[in-house]
CSV table of C-alpha atoms in Angstrom, one decimal:
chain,number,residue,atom,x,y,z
U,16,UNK,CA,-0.9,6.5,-4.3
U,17,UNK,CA,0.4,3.3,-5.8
U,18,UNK,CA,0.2,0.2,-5.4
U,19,UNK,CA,2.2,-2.7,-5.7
U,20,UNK,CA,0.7,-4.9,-7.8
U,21,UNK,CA,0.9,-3.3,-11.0
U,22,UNK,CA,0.6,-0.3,-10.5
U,23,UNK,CA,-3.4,-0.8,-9.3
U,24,UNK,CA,-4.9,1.1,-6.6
U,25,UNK,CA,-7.9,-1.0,-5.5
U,26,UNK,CA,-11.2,1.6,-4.8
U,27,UNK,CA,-13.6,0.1,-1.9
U,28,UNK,CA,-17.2,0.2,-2.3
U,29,UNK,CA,-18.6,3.4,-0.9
U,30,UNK,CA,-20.5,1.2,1.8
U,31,UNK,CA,-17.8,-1.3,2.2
U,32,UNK,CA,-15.1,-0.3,5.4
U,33,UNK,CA,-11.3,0.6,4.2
U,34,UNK,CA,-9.7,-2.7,4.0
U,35,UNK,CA,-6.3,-3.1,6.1
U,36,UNK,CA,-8.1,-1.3,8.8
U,37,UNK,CA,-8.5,-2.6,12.5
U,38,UNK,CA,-11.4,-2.4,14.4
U,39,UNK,CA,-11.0,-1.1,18.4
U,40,UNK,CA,-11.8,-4.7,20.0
U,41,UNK,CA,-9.1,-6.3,17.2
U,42,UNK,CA,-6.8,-3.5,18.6
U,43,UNK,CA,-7.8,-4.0,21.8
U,44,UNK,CA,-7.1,-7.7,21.9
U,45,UNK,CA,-3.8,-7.8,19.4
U,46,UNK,CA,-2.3,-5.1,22.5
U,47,UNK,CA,-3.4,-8.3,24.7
U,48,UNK,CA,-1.3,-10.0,23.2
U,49,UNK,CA,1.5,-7.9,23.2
U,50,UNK,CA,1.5,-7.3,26.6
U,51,UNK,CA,1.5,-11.1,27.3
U,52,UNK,CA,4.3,-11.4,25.3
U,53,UNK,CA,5.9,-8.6,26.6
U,54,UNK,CA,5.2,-9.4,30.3
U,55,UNK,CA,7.0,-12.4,29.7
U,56,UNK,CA,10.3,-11.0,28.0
U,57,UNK,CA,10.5,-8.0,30.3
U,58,UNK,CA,9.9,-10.6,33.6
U,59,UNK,CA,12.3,-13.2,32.4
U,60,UNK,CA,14.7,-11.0,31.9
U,61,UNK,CA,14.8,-9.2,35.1
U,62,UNK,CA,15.0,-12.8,36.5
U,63,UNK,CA,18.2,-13.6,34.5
U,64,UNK,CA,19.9,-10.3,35.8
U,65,UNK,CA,18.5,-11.0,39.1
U,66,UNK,CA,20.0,-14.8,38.8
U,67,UNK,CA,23.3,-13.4,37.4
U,68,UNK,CA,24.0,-11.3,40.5
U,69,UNK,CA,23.1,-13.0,43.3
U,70,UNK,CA,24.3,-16.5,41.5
U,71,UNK,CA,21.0,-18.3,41.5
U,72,UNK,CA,20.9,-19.6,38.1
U,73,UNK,CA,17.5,-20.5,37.1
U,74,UNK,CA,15.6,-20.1,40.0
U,75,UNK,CA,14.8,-16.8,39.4
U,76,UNK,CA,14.5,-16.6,35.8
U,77,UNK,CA,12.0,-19.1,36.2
U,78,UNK,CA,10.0,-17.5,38.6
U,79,UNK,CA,10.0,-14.3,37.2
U,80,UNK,CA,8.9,-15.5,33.9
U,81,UNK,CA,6.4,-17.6,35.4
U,82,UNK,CA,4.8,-14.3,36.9
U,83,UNK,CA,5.0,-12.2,33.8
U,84,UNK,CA,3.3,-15.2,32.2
U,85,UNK,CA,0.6,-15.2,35.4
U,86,UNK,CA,0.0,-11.0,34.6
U,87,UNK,CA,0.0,-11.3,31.1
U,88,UNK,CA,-3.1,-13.6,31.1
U,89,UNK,CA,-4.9,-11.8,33.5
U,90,UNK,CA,-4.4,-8.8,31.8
U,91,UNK,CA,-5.6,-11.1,28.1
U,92,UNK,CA,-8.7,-12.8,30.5
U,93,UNK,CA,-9.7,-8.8,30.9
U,94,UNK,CA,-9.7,-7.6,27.5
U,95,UNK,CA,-11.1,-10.6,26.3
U,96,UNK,CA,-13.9,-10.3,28.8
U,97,UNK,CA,-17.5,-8.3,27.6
U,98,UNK,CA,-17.3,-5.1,30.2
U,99,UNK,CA,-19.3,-4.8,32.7
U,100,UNK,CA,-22.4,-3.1,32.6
């Protein structure tokens, strides 16, 4: 395989990890973040519908995105936390 850059496929040292290459807690920690975002886009959202409908424009847009942003940093306060042994 090929690389950009010339044409140069960089080799790693035979001890030396495989560079580009997450380890489970950065996984575990980027999907945090995702989720926070997430939690927040998906809440929000269901808010705005919920606002458009019943004519309560922002009140519920707010609130909604204000508990997606409450869930999304309890569920980042848990994955950042050291389990439990």
């Amino acid at each position: 395989m090929r690389d950009r850059f010339f044409g140069l496929t960089p080799r790693p040292a035979a001890d030396e990890k495989r560079p580009g290459r997450l380890s489970p807690e950065q996984l575990q920690l980027a999907t945090a973040g995702l989720e926070l975002g997430g939690g927040i886009l998906v809440f929000a959202a269901i808010g705005y519908g919920l606002d458009r409908l019943l004519g309560t424009w922002p009140v519920l847009l707010v609130t909604f995105a204000l508990l997606g942003l409450a869930g999304g940093l309890y569920r980042l306060i848990k994955a950042v936390q050291p389990p439990d042994k």
